[in-house]
mmCIF file of C-alpha atoms in Angstrom:
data_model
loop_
_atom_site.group_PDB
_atom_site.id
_atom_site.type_symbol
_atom_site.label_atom_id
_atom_site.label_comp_id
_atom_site.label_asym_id
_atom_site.label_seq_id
_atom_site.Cartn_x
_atom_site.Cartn_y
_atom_site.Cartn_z
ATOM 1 C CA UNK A 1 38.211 27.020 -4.960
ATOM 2 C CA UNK A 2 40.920 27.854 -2.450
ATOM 3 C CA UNK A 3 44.399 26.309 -2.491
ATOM 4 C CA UNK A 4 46.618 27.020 0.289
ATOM 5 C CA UNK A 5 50.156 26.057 0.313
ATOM 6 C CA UNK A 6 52.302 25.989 3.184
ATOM 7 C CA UNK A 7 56.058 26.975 3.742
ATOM 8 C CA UNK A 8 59.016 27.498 6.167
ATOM 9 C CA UNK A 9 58.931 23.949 7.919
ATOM 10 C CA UNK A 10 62.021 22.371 8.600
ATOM 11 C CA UNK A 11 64.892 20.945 11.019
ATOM 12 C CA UNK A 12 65.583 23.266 13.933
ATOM 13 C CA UNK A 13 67.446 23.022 17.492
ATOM 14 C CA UNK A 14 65.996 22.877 20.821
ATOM 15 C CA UNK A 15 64.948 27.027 20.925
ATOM 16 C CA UNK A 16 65.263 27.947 18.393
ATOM 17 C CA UNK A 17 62.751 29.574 15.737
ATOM 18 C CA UNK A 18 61.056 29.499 12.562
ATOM 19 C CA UNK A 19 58.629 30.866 10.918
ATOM 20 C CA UNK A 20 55.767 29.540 8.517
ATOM 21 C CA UNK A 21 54.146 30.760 5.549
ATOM 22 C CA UNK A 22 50.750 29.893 4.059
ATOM 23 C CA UNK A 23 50.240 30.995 0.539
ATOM 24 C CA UNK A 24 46.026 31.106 -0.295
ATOM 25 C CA UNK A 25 45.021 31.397 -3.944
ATOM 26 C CA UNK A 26 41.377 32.490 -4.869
ATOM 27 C CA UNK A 27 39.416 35.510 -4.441
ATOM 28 C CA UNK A 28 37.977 34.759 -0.758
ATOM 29 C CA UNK A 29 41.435 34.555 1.315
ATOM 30 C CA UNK A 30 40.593 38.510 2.580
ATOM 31 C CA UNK A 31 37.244 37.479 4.177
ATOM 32 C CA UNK A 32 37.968 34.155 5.579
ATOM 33 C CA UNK A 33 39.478 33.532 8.908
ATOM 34 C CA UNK A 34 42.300 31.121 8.815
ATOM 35 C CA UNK A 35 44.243 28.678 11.689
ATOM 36 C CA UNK A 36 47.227 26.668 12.098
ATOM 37 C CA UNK A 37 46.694 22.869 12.856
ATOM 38 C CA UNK A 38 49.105 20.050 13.692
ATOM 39 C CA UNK A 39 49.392 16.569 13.697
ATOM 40 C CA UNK A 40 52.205 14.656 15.572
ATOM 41 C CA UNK A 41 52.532 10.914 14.665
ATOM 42 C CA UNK A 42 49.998 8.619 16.380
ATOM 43 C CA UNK A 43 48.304 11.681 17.539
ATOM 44 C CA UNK A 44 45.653 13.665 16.540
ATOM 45 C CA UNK A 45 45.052 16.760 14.612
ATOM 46 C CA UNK A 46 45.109 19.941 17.195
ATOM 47 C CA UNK A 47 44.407 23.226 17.044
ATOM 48 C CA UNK A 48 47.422 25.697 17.139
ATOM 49 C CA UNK A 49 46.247 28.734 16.177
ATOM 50 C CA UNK A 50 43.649 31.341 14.253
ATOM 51 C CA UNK A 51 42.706 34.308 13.263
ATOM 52 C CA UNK A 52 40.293 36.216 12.261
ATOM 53 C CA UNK A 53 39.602 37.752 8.568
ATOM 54 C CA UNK A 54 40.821 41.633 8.990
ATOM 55 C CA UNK A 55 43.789 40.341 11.633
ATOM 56 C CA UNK A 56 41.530 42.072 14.841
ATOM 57 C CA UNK A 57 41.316 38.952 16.545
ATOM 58 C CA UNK A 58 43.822 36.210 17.623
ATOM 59 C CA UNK A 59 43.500 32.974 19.838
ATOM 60 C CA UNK A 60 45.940 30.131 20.471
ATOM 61 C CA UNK A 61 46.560 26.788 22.002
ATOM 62 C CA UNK A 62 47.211 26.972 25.591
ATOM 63 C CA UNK A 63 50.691 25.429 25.055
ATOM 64 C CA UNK A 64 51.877 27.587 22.391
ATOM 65 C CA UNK A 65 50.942 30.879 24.312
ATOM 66 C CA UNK A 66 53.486 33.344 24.531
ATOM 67 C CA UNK A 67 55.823 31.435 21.751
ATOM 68 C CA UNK A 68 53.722 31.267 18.339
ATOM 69 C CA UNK A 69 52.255 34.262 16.817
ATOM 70 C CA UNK A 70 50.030 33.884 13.796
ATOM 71 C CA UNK A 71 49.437 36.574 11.813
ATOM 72 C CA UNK A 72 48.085 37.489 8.519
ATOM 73 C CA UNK A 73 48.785 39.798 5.007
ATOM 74 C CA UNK A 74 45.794 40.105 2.794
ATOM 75 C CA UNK A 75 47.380 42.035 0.553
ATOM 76 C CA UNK A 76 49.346 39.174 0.074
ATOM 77 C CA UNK A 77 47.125 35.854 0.340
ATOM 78 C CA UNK A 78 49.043 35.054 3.044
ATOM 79 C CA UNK A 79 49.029 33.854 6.891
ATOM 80 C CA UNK A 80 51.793 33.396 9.226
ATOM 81 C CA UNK A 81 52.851 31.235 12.037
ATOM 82 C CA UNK A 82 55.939 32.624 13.563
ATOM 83 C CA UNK A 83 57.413 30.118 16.545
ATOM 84 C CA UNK A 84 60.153 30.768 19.112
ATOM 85 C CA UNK A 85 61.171 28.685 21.379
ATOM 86 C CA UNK A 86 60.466 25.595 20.204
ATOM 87 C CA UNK A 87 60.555 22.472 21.958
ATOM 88 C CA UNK A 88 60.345 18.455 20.734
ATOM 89 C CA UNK A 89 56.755 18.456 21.624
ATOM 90 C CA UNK A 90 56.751 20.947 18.745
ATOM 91 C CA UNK A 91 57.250 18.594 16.392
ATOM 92 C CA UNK A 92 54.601 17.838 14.225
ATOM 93 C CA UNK A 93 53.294 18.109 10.394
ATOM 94 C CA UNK A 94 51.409 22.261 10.571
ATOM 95 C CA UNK A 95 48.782 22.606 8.560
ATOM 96 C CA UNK A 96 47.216 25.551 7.607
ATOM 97 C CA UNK A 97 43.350 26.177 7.018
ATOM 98 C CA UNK A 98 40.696 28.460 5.834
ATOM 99 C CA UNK A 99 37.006 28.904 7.244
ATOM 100 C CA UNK A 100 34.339 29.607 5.151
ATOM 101 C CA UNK A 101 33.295 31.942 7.151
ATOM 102 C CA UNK A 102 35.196 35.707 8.884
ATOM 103 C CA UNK A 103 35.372 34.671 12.750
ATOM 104 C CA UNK A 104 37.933 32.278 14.498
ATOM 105 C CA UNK A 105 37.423 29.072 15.128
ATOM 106 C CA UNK A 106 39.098 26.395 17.218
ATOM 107 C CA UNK A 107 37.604 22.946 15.596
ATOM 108 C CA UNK A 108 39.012 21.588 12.360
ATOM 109 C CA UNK A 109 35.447 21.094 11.002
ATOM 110 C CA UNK A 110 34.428 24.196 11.103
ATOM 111 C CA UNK A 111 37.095 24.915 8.230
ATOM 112 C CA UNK A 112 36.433 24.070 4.397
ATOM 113 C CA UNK A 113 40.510 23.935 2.970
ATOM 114 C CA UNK A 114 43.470 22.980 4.084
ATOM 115 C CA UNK A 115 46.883 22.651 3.066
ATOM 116 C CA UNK A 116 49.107 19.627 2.326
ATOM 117 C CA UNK A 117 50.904 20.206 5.299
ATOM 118 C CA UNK A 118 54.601 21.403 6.368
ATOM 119 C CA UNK A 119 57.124 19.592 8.687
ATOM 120 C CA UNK A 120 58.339 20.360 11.632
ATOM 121 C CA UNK A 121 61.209 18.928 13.718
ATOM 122 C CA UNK A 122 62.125 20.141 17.085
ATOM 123 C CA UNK A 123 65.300 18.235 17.844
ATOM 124 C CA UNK A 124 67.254 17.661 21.274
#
């Protein structure tokens, strides 16, 4: 019912910044809160990030405070994951995700799609 796409993954320095895009189709994207997920190899899947339907409310992964910044556009089906900073430990695939539901939420199963996933290399 809900496809999400992300975008924006890539090679980057030590740093340095980038920012990543998550493109929801369907009717329900405005009413849903969303997150950013990651999964490093060998490790698993952690929560980065979320937010809640309207944008009012934010919450992040201890280790990202103060560097990532998710954000949202309903107009445009779309959430954000802006990261500065960034630092090897960084590196991971980012997933994005949508709950079935309007509040944030921390745990993976507590959301009903997810993307295919974007790469992201922090190198030294």
């Amino acid at each position: 019912q809900v496809q999400l796409v992300e975008s924006g993954g890539g090679l980057v320095q030590v740093g340095g910044s980038l920012r990543l895009s998550c493109a929801a189709s369907g009717r329900s994207f405005s009413t849903s809160a969303m997150g950013w997920f990651r999964q490093a190899p060998g490790k698993e899947r952690e929560f980065v990030a979320t937010i809640s339907w309207n944008g009012g409310t934010t919450y992040y992964e201890e280790d990202v405070k103060g560097r990532f910044t998710i954000s949202r556009d309903n107009a445009k089906n779309t959430v954000y994951l802006q990261m500065n900073s960034l630092d090897p430990e960084d590196t991971a695939v980012y997933f994005c995700a949508a709950r079935f539901g309007v509040s944030t939420s921390t745990r993976a199963d507590e959301y009903a799609y997810w993307g295919l996933g974007t790469q992201v290399t922090v190198s030294s």
